[in-house]
Coordinates of N, CA and C and ligand atoms in Angstrom, one line a residue:
M1 N 1.1 -1.0 -0.4 CA -0.1 0.1 0.2 C 1.0 1.3 -0.1
A2 N 1.8 1.3 1.1 CA 2.9 2.0 1.2 C 3.6 2.4 -0.3
G3 N 4.1 1.4 -0.6 CA 5.0 1.2 -1.8 C 3.9 1.7 -3.4
L4 N 2.9 1.5 -3.2 CA 1.7 1.9 -4.2 C 2.2 3.5 -4.5
G5 N 1.5 3.9 -3.2 CA 1.5 5.5 -2.6 C 2.9 6.3 -3.1
L6 N 4.3 5.6 -2.7 CA 4.5 6.0 -3.4 C 5.7 6.1 -4.5
S7 N 4.9 5.3 -5.3 CA 5.3 4.8 -7.1 C 4.3 6.6 -7.7
L8 N 3.2 6.5 -7.1 CA 2.1 7.1 -7.6 C 2.4 8.4 -7.3
L9 N 2.9 8.6 -5.8 CA 3.6 9.7 -5.5 C 5.0 10.8 -6.4
L10 N 5.7 9.4 -6.9 CA 6.9 10.0 -7.6 C 6.2 9.8 -9.0
K11 N 4.9 9.1 -9.1 CA 4.9 9.6 -10.7 C 4.3 11.1 -11.2
L12 N 3.4 11.5 -10.1 CA 3.0 12.6 -10.1 C 3.8 13.8 -10.1
F13 N 4.7 13.4 -9.1 CA 5.9 14.3 -9.1 C 6.7 14.2 -10.7
C14 N 6.8 13.3 -11.3 CA 7.8 13.1 -12.6 C 6.2 14.0 -14.2
S15 N 5.4 13.1 -13.6 CA 4.6 14.4 -14.2 C 4.1 15.6 -14.1
L16 N 4.4 16.6 -12.8 CA 4.4 17.9 -12.5 C 5.3 18.6 -12.7
L17 N 7.0 17.8 -13.5 CA 8.2 18.2 -13.7 C 8.0 18.7 -15.1
F18 N 7.4 17.0 -15.5 CA 7.1 17.2 -17.5 C 6.8 18.3 -17.1
L19 N 5.2 18.6 -17.0 CA 4.3 20.1 -17.2 C 5.1 20.9 -17.1
S20 N 5.9 21.0 -16.2 CA 6.4 22.3 -15.8 C 7.6 23.3 -17.0
T21 N 7.9 21.9 -17.1 CA 9.3 22.2 -18.7 C 8.4 21.7 -19.6
M22 N 7.3 21.8 -20.1 CA 6.5 21.5 -21.1 C 6.0 22.9 -21.3
A23 N 4.9 23.4 -20.0 CA 4.3 24.4 -20.3 C 5.0 25.9 -20.4
K24 N 6.6 26.0 -20.6 CA 7.3 27.5 -20.7 C 7.2 27.2 -21.9
P25 N 8.1 26.6 -22.6 CA 8.3 26.8 -24.0 C 6.6 27.6 -24.9
A26 N 6.1 26.3 -24.0 CA 4.3 26.5 -24.9 C 4.3 27.6 -24.5
F27 N 3.6 28.6 -23.3 CA 4.0 29.7 -23.1 C 4.7 30.8 -23.9
A28 N 6.0 30.4 -23.6 CA 7.1 31.5 -24.8 C 6.3 31.4 -25.7
R29 N 5.9 30.5 -26.9 CA 5.9 30.2 -27.9 C 4.6 31.3 -28.4
L30 N 3.6 30.8 -27.0 CA 2.2 31.7 -27.7 C 2.3 33.0 -27.2
S31 N 2.8 33.5 -26.8 CA 3.5 34.6 -26.5 C 4.0 35.3 -27.1
R32 N 5.1 34.6 -28.0 CA 5.9 35.5 -29.3 C 5.2 35.1 -30.3
S33 N 3.8 34.2 -30.6 CA 2.7 34.3 -31.4 C 2.1 35.7 -31.3
R34 N 1.7 36.0 -29.9 CA 0.6 37.3 -29.9 C 1.8 38.5 -30.6
A35 N 2.5 38.6 -30.1 CA 3.6 39.7 -30.4 C 3.7 40.2 -31.8
Y36 N 4.1 38.7 -32.3 CA 4.0 38.4 -33.8 C 3.2 39.0 -34.8
I37 N 1.8 38.4 -34.2 CA 0.3 38.8 -34.7 C 0.2 40.6 -34.4
E38 N 0.5 40.8 -33.3 CA 0.4 42.6 -32.6 C 1.4 43.5 -33.8
A39 N 2.8 43.2 -33.9 CA 3.2 43.4 -34.9 C 3.0 43.8 -36.4
S40 N 2.7 42.1 -36.6 CA 2.2 42.7 -38.1 C 0.8 43.4 -38.6
C41 N -0.4 42.9 -37.4 CA -1.5 43.7 -37.5 C -1.2 45.5 -37.6
R42 N -0.3 45.7 -36.8 CA 0.0 47.3 -37.2 C 0.4 48.0 -38.7
T43 N 0.3 46.6 -39.0 CA 1.2 47.1 -40.2 C -0.3 47.6 -41.4
T44 N -1.5 47.1 -41.3 CA -2.6 47.1 -41.7 C -3.2 48.1 -41.2
R45 N -4.6 48.1 -42.3 CA -5.4 49.5 -42.2 C -6.1 49.7 -41.1
Y46 N -6.5 48.6 -40.6 CA -7.5 48.2 -39.5 C -6.5 47.2 -38.3
P47 N -5.5 48.1 -37.8 CA -4.8 47.7 -36.7 C -5.5 46.7 -35.7
A48 N -6.3 47.6 -34.6 CA -7.4 47.1 -33.9 C -8.2 45.7 -34.2
L49 N -9.0 45.7 -35.5 CA -10.1 44.7 -35.9 C -8.8 43.2 -36.4
C50 N -7.7 43.7 -36.9 CA -6.6 42.7 -36.6 C -6.8 42.1 -35.7
I51 N -6.0 43.1 -34.8 CA -5.6 42.2 -33.1 C -7.0 41.3 -33.0
K52 N -7.7 41.6 -32.8 CA -8.8 41.3 -31.8 C -8.9 39.8 -32.6
Y53 N -9.1 40.3 -33.8 CA -9.9 38.4 -34.3 C -8.7 37.4 -34.7
L54 N -7.4 38.2 -35.1 CA -6.4 36.7 -35.0 C -5.6 36.4 -33.8
S55 N -5.6 37.3 -33.1 CA -4.8 37.2 -31.4 C -5.5 36.2 -30.8
S56 N -6.8 36.1 -31.0 CA -7.7 35.2 -30.6 C -7.3 33.3 -30.9
Y57 N -6.8 33.1 -31.9 CA -6.4 32.1 -32.3 C -4.9 32.0 -31.8
A58 N -3.8 33.3 -31.4 CA -2.6 32.6 -31.4 C -2.5 31.9 -30.0
N59 N -3.5 31.3 -29.1 CA -3.6 30.9 -27.9 C -3.8 28.7 -28.0
T60 N -4.3 28.9 -28.9 CA -3.8 27.5 -29.5 C -3.4 26.9 -31.0
T61 N -2.9 27.8 -31.3 CA -1.8 27.9 -32.6 C -0.9 28.4 -32.5
S62 N 0.3 27.7 -33.0 CA 1.5 28.8 -33.0 C 1.8 29.5 -34.4
I63 N 1.8 31.1 -33.9 CA 2.0 31.7 -35.5 C 3.1 32.1 -35.7
Q64 N 3.9 32.2 -36.4 CA 5.3 32.8 -36.7 C 5.8 32.8 -37.8
S65 N 5.2 32.7 -39.1 CA 5.7 33.3 -40.5 C 4.6 34.0 -41.4
P66 N 4.7 34.4 -41.9 CA 4.3 35.4 -42.6 C 3.3 34.6 -43.3
E67 N 3.1 33.8 -43.8 CA 2.8 32.2 -44.4 C 1.2 32.2 -43.7
Q68 N 1.5 31.7 -42.4 CA 1.3 31.3 -41.5 C -0.3 32.4 -41.0
L69 N 0.1 33.6 -41.1 CA -0.3 34.8 -40.9 C -1.3 34.7 -42.4
A70 N -1.2 35.0 -43.3 CA -1.9 35.4 -44.3 C -2.9 34.1 -44.6
H71 N -2.6 33.0 -43.7 CA -3.9 31.9 -44.0 C -4.9 32.4 -42.7
L72 N -3.9 32.3 -41.8 CA -4.9 32.5 -40.5 C -5.9 34.2 -41.3
A73 N -5.4 35.3 -41.7 CA -6.0 36.1 -42.3 C -7.0 35.8 -43.1
L74 N -7.4 35.2 -43.9 CA -7.8 34.6 -45.3 C -8.8 34.3 -44.4
S75 N -8.5 33.3 -44.0 CA -9.8 32.1 -42.9 C -10.6 33.0 -41.6
V76 N -10.2 33.6 -41.6 CA -10.6 34.8 -40.5 C -11.7 35.2 -41.6
S77 N -11.0 35.7 -43.2 CA -11.9 36.7 -43.2 C -13.1 35.6 -44.1
I78 N -12.9 35.1 -44.1 CA -14.0 34.0 -44.7 C -14.8 33.2 -43.9
Y79 N -14.7 33.5 -42.7 CA -15.4 32.9 -41.4 C -16.5 34.0 -41.4
R80 N -16.0 35.4 -40.9 CA -16.8 36.5 -40.9 C -17.9 36.6 -42.3
A81 N -17.2 36.3 -43.5 CA -17.6 36.3 -44.6 C -19.4 35.1 -44.4
L82 N -19.5 34.2 -43.8 CA -19.9 33.0 -43.6 C -21.2 33.2 -42.6
Y83 N -20.1 33.8 -41.9 CA -21.5 34.3 -40.5 C -22.1 35.6 -40.5
T84 N -21.7 36.6 -41.5 CA -22.7 37.4 -42.1 C -23.6 37.4 -42.9
R85 N -23.3 36.1 -43.7 CA -24.2 35.7 -44.9 C -25.1 35.3 -44.1
N86 N -25.1 34.1 -43.2 CA -26.1 33.6 -42.5 C -26.8 34.3 -42.2
Y87 N -26.6 35.7 -41.3 CA -27.1 36.6 -40.7 C -28.1 37.5 -42.0
V88 N -27.5 37.5 -42.8 CA -28.8 38.3 -43.7 C -29.5 37.9 -44.6
L89 N -29.1 36.2 -44.6 CA -30.1 35.3 -45.1 C -31.1 35.4 -44.1
K90 N -31.0 35.4 -43.3 CA -32.4 35.6 -42.1 C -32.7 36.5 -42.1
V91 N -32.1 37.9 -42.1 CA -33.0 39.1 -42.2 C -33.9 39.2 -44.0
A92 N -33.4 38.6 -44.7 CA -33.8 38.7 -45.9 C -35.1 37.6 -45.7
K93 N -35.2 36.9 -45.1 CA -36.6 35.9 -45.6 C -37.7 36.6 -44.8
E94 N -36.9 37.6 -43.7 CA -38.3 38.1 -42.6 C -38.6 39.0 -43.9
L95 N -37.8 40.2 -44.7 CA -38.3 40.8 -44.8 C -39.1 40.4 -46.5
E96 N -38.3 40.0 -46.9 CA -39.5 39.2 -48.1 C -41.1 38.7 -47.7
A97 N -40.9 38.3 -46.1 CA -42.4 37.3 -45.9 C -43.0 39.0 -45.2
S98 N -42.5 39.6 -45.0 CA -43.3 41.5 -44.6 C -43.4 42.3 -45.8
K99 N -42.4 41.9 -47.3 CA -43.0 42.4 -47.9 C -42.3 43.7 -47.7
V100 N -41.2 43.9 -46.8 CA -41.0 45.4 -46.8 C -40.0 46.1 -47.5
R101 N -40.2 47.2 -47.5 CA -39.3 48.0 -48.8 C -37.8 48.2 -47.9
G102 N -37.3 48.2 -49.0 CA -35.6 47.6 -48.7 C -34.9 46.6 -49.1
Y103 N -35.8 45.5 -49.3 CA -35.7 43.4 -49.4 C -34.8 44.3 -50.4
Q104 N -35.1 45.2 -51.7 CA -34.3 44.8 -52.8 C -32.4 45.2 -52.3
V105 N -32.5 46.1 -51.6 CA -30.8 46.2 -51.0 C -30.3 45.2 -49.8
V106 N -31.2 44.5 -49.7 CA -30.4 43.4 -48.5 C -30.2 42.4 -49.2
K107 N -30.8 42.4 -50.4 CA -31.1 40.9 -51.4 C -29.8 40.8 -52.3
D108 N -29.7 42.3 -53.0 CA -28.6 42.7 -53.8 C -26.8 42.4 -53.2
C109 N -27.2 42.7 -51.8 CA -26.0 42.8 -50.8 C -25.6 41.1 -50.5
L110 N -27.1 40.4 -50.2 CA -26.6 38.8 -49.9 C -25.7 38.4 -51.0
A111 N -26.3 38.6 -52.5 CA -25.4 38.3 -53.8 C -23.8 38.7 -53.9
E112 N -23.7 40.3 -53.2 CA -22.4 39.8 -52.8 C -21.4 39.5 -52.3
I113 N -22.3 39.4 -50.9 CA -21.4 38.4 -50.1 C -21.0 37.0 -50.5
N114 N -22.2 37.1 -51.6 CA -22.3 35.0 -51.4 C -20.9 35.3 -52.5
D115 N -20.5 36.3 -53.2 CA -19.5 36.2 -54.4 C -18.0 36.5 -53.8
S116 N -17.8 37.4 -52.8 CA -17.3 37.8 -51.5 C -16.6 36.0 -50.8
I117 N -17.5 35.6 -50.7 CA -17.1 33.8 -50.4 C -16.7 32.9 -51.5
E118 N -17.0 33.2 -52.4 CA -16.7 32.6 -53.4 C -15.2 32.9 -53.7
Q119 N -15.0 33.8 -53.7 CA -13.6 34.5 -54.5 C -12.4 34.3 -52.9
L120 N -13.1 34.3 -52.1 CA -12.2 34.2 -50.5 C -11.8 32.5 -50.4
S121 N -12.6 31.7 -50.9 CA -12.4 30.2 -50.5 C -11.7 29.7 -52.1
Q122 N -11.3 30.5 -52.9 CA -10.6 30.6 -54.4 C -9.4 30.6 -53.5
S123 N -9.2 31.8 -53.2 CA -8.1 32.3 -53.0 C -6.7 31.6 -51.5
I124 N -8.2 31.1 -50.6 CA -7.7 30.0 -49.6 C -6.7 29.1 -50.9
K125 N -7.6 28.5 -51.5 CA -7.3 27.0 -52.2 C -5.4 27.1 -53.1
E126 N -6.0 28.7 -54.0 CA -4.6 28.9 -54.2 C -3.7 29.3 -53.6
L127 N -3.7 30.0 -52.4 CA -2.5 29.8 -51.1 C -2.4 28.1 -50.7
H128 N -2.8 27.7 -50.9 CA -2.7 25.7 -50.6 C -1.7 25.6 -51.4
H129 N -2.4 25.8 -52.8 CA -1.1 25.3 -53.5 C 0.4 25.7 -53.4
L130 N 0.3 27.3 -53.4 CA 1.5 27.9 -53.6 C 2.1 27.2 -52.3
G131 N 1.6 26.4 -51.6 CA 2.9 25.6 -50.0 C 3.2 24.8 -51.0
L132 N 2.7 24.3 -51.7 CA 2.5 22.8 -52.4 C 3.7 22.6 -53.9
E133 N 3.6 24.0 -54.2 CA 4.3 24.7 -55.9 C 6.2 23.8 -55.4
P134 N 6.5 23.3 -56.9 CA 7.8 22.9 -56.0 C 8.5 24.5 -57.3
V135 N 9.8 25.0 -56.8 CA 10.0 26.1 -57.6 C 9.5 26.2 -59.1
G136 N 9.3 27.2 -59.4 CA 9.1 27.9 -60.6 C 8.3 28.9 -60.8
D137 N 7.7 29.1 -62.1 CA 7.3 30.7 -62.3 C 5.6 30.3 -61.7
D138 N 4.9 29.2 -61.6 CA 3.4 28.6 -61.0 C 3.8 29.3 -59.9
F139 N 4.9 30.2 -58.9 CA 4.7 30.4 -57.5 C 3.6 31.6 -57.9
F140 N 4.8 32.2 -59.0 CA 3.9 34.2 -59.6 C 2.5 33.8 -59.8
W141 N 2.2 33.1 -60.5 CA 1.0 32.9 -61.1 C -0.1 32.7 -59.7
H142 N 0.6 31.9 -59.0 CA -0.4 31.3 -57.7 C -1.0 32.9 -57.0
I143 N 0.5 33.8 -56.8 CA 0.6 35.0 -55.7 C -0.5 35.8 -56.2
N144 N -0.3 35.8 -58.0 CA -1.3 36.3 -58.9 C -2.8 36.4 -58.6
N145 N -2.7 34.9 -58.5 CA -4.2 34.5 -57.9 C -5.0 35.0 -56.8
V146 N -4.0 34.5 -56.1 CA -4.7 34.8 -54.8 C -4.7 36.6 -54.3
E147 N -4.2 37.1 -55.1 CA -4.5 38.4 -55.1 C -5.4 39.2 -55.7
T148 N -5.7 38.8 -56.7 CA -6.8 38.6 -57.9 C -7.9 38.3 -57.0
W149 N -8.4 37.5 -56.7 CA -9.4 36.4 -55.4 C -10.0 37.5 -54.2
V150 N -8.3 37.6 -53.7 CA -8.7 38.7 -52.6 C -9.5 40.3 -52.8
S151 N -9.2 40.6 -53.8 CA -9.1 42.0 -54.0 C -10.5 42.0 -54.5
A152 N -10.7 41.3 -55.5 CA -12.4 41.0 -56.1 C -13.2 40.4 -54.7
A153 N -13.1 40.0 -54.0 CA -13.7 39.5 -52.3 C -13.8 41.1 -51.5
L154 N -13.0 42.0 -51.5 CA -13.3 43.2 -51.1 C -14.8 44.0 -52.0
T155 N -13.8 44.0 -53.4 CA -14.9 45.0 -54.0 C -16.4 44.3 -53.9
D156 N -16.9 43.5 -53.9 CA -17.9 42.9 -53.6 C -18.3 43.3 -52.1
A157 N -17.3 43.0 -51.3 CA -17.9 43.7 -49.7 C -18.3 45.6 -50.1
S158 N -17.6 45.6 -50.2 CA -17.6 47.3 -50.9 C -18.7 48.1 -51.5
T159 N -19.3 46.9 -52.6 CA -20.2 47.3 -53.7 C -21.5 47.1 -52.3
C160 N -21.1 45.9 -51.5 CA -22.7 45.9 -50.7 C -22.9 46.9 -50.1
L161 N -21.8 47.7 -49.2 CA -21.9 49.0 -48.2 C -22.3 49.9 -49.3
D162 N -22.1 50.5 -50.3 CA -22.1 51.6 -51.2 C -23.9 51.4 -51.6
E163 N -24.6 50.3 -51.4 CA -26.0 50.5 -51.8 C -26.5 50.4 -50.6
F164 N -26.1 51.3 -48.8 CA -26.4 51.2 -48.0 C -26.4 52.9 -48.1
P165 N -27.9 53.6 -47.9 CA -27.2 54.7 -47.4 C -26.6 55.5 -46.2
V166 N -25.8 56.9 -46.5 CA -24.5 57.3 -45.9 C -25.2 57.7 -44.4
G167 N -26.6 58.1 -44.2 CA -26.7 58.8 -43.5 C -28.2 57.9 -42.2
K168 N -29.2 58.6 -42.2 CA -30.0 57.2 -41.6 C -30.6 56.2 -42.2
M169 N -30.6 55.2 -41.3 CA -31.1 54.6 -42.3 C -32.3 53.3 -40.3
S170 N -32.8 52.8 -41.1 CA -33.3 51.7 -40.2 C -32.3 50.6 -39.5
K171 N -32.8 50.5 -38.1 CA -31.4 49.8 -36.9 C -31.2 48.4 -38.0
L172 N -32.1 48.2 -38.8 CA -32.0 46.4 -39.1 C -30.6 46.4 -39.9
K173 N -31.1 47.8 -40.9 CA -30.0 47.8 -42.1 C -28.3 48.3 -41.5
A174 N -28.8 49.2 -40.5 CA -27.1 49.4 -39.6 C -26.6 48.1 -39.6
T175 N -27.5 47.3 -38.8 CA -26.5 46.3 -38.3 C -26.1 45.4 -39.6
I176 N -26.7 45.1 -40.7 CA -26.1 44.6 -41.8 C -25.1 45.0 -42.1
K177 N -25.1 46.7 -42.0 CA -24.0 47.1 -43.0 C -22.7 47.2 -41.9
G178 N -23.0 47.1 -40.6 CA -21.9 47.0 -39.6 C -21.5 46.1 -39.8
K179 N -22.0 44.6 -39.7 CA -21.3 43.6 -40.4 C -20.5 43.4 -41.3
V180 N -21.1 43.5 -42.3 CA -20.8 43.8 -44.1 C -19.4 44.8 -43.8
L181 N -19.3 46.0 -42.8 CA -17.9 46.7 -43.0 C -16.9 45.8 -42.0
N182 N -17.2 45.0 -41.2 CA -16.6 43.8 -40.8 C -15.8 42.9 -41.7
V183 N -16.8 42.4 -42.8 CA -16.2 41.5 -43.8 C -15.2 42.3 -44.7
A184 N -15.5 43.3 -44.9 CA -14.5 44.2 -45.5 C -13.4 44.6 -45.2
Q185 N -13.6 45.3 -44.0 CA -12.3 45.6 -43.0 C -11.5 44.2 -43.0
A186 N -11.9 43.4 -42.8 CA -11.2 42.0 -42.4 C -10.5 41.4 -43.7
T187 N -10.8 41.5 -44.8 CA -10.2 41.0 -46.2 C -9.9 41.9 -46.8
S188 N -9.4 43.2 -46.5 CA -8.9 44.7 -46.6 C -6.9 44.1 -46.0
N189 N -7.5 44.0 -44.6 CA -5.9 43.5 -43.4 C -5.7 42.4 -43.9
A190 N -6.5 41.0 -44.6 CA -5.8 39.6 -44.8 C -5.4 40.5 -46.3
L191 N -6.0 41.1 -47.1 CA -4.9 41.1 -48.5 C -4.1 41.8 -48.1
A192 N -3.2 43.0 -47.0 CA -2.3 43.5 -46.8 C -1.2 42.2 -46.1
L193 N -1.8 41.5 -45.3 CA -0.9 40.9 -45.1 C -0.6 39.7 -45.7
F194 N -1.8 39.6 -47.0 CA -0.9 38.7 -48.3 C 0.3 39.1 -49.2
H195 N 0.3 40.3 -49.1 CA 0.8 41.6 -49.6 C 2.5 41.5 -48.7
R196 N 2.3 41.1 -47.9 CA 3.8 40.8 -46.9 C 4.0 40.0 -47.3
Y197 N 3.4 38.9 -47.0 CA 4.2 37.6 -47.8 C 4.4 37.4 -49.0
A198 N 3.5 37.3 -49.8 CA 4.4 37.9 -50.9 C 5.5 38.5 -51.6
T199 N 5.6 39.8 -51.0 CA 6.8 40.1 -51.4 C 8.1 39.5 -50.8
K200 N 8.0 39.3 -49.4 CA 9.2 38.5 -48.8 C 9.1 37.2 -50.1
Y201 N 8.4 36.5 -50.2 CA 8.2 34.9 -51.2 C 8.9 35.4 -52.3
R202 N 7.9 37.1 -53.1 CA 8.8 37.4 -54.3 C 10.8 37.4 -54.2
A203 N 10.9 37.7 -53.2 CA 12.4 38.3 -52.6 C 13.1 37.5 -52.5
T204 N 12.6 36.3 -51.7 CA 13.4 35.1 -52.1 C 13.7 34.3 -52.9
R205 N 12.0 34.4 -53.8 CA 12.9 33.5 -55.0 C 13.8 34.0 -55.9
A206 N 13.8 35.5 -56.1 CA 14.5 35.9 -57.2 C 15.9 35.9 -56.6
T207 N 16.3 36.0 -55.3 CA 17.9 35.3 -55.1 C 17.7 34.7 -55.4
K208 N 16.9 33.3 -55.3 CA 17.5 31.5 -55.6 C 17.3 31.8 -57.5
K209 N 17.2 32.7 -58.1 CA 16.7 32.3 -59.4 C 18.2 32.9 -60.1
P210 N 18.7 31.3 -60.9 CA 20.1 31.6 -61.3 C 20.3 33.0 -62.4
Ligands
NAG301 C1 -5.2 33.8 -24.5 O1 -4.7 33.3 -23.4 C2 -4.2 34.6 -22.2 C3 -3.2 34.4 -21.1 O2 -3.0 33.2 -21.1 C4 -5.4 35.2 -21.8 O3 -5.8 36.1 -20.5 C5 -6.5 35.1 -23.1 O4 -8.0 35.7 -22.7 C6 -6.8 33.7 -23.8 N1 -7.4 34.3 -24.5 C7 -8.2 33.9 -25.7 C8 -9.1 33.7 -26.6 O5 -8.3 32.6 -25.0
NAG302 C1 -26.6 33.4 -51.3 O1 -26.5 31.6 -51.1 C2 -27.3 31.3 -50.5 C3 -26.6 29.7 -49.5 O2 -26.1 29.2 -50.7 C4 -28.3 31.2 -51.0 O3 -29.5 30.6 -50.2 C5 -28.8 32.5 -51.8 O4 -30.4 32.3 -52.6 C6 -28.0 33.4 -52.5 N1 -28.3 34.3 -52.8 C7 -28.0 35.3 -53.7 C8 -28.7 36.4 -53.2 O5 -26.6 34.4 -54.6

């Protein structure tokens, strides 16, 4: 009984020791990720939003490279767009049922959000190719594709925003506009972070070329 107790204690002690040596680097890695995200986000147009959206992922994932950051930023952007679409879809159904004036604006906006989502998912596919591609001119082709898709997604979100009036509007429309604005800003940030990655990428490829 005493022997069992002792060996259990020993095991516990060992695992605690193990945990404490594990926890430190993990913690350091996570705070390094956060610092990296914050520094990178400061170069974007909407740094506060960038830090808010991206750093919540730094607790579970280690983010240390421009590529990881670009990937994360694009994922966040499409996630925001999907979330916004669900909301707008629900509102659009309600408006259609009650035949409210202004339904058309919401419906047009929904079509733009749909396009944005399609373009963002294309850009994520391209980014994935970029990671798999061997050295070659295809690199630049994929980089250009990502930039094209993300820019198009941003344009669509902005087109939706332009359909809403500038001044007073119903609370419902203001809410939709706010959510779409979030998508547009997250996408603008993702584009900026991807540009940073692409610039570094181009530089390293250029020096490796004979
Ligand atoms: C991430 O970890 C930090 C420190 O451990 C904590 O303060 C923060 O609330 C965590 N954030 C999330 C989103 O879990
Ligand atoms: C947008 O996509 C949703 C989900 O796929 C679909 O139900 C809806 O009809 C689409 N709306 C427009 C205007 O394209």
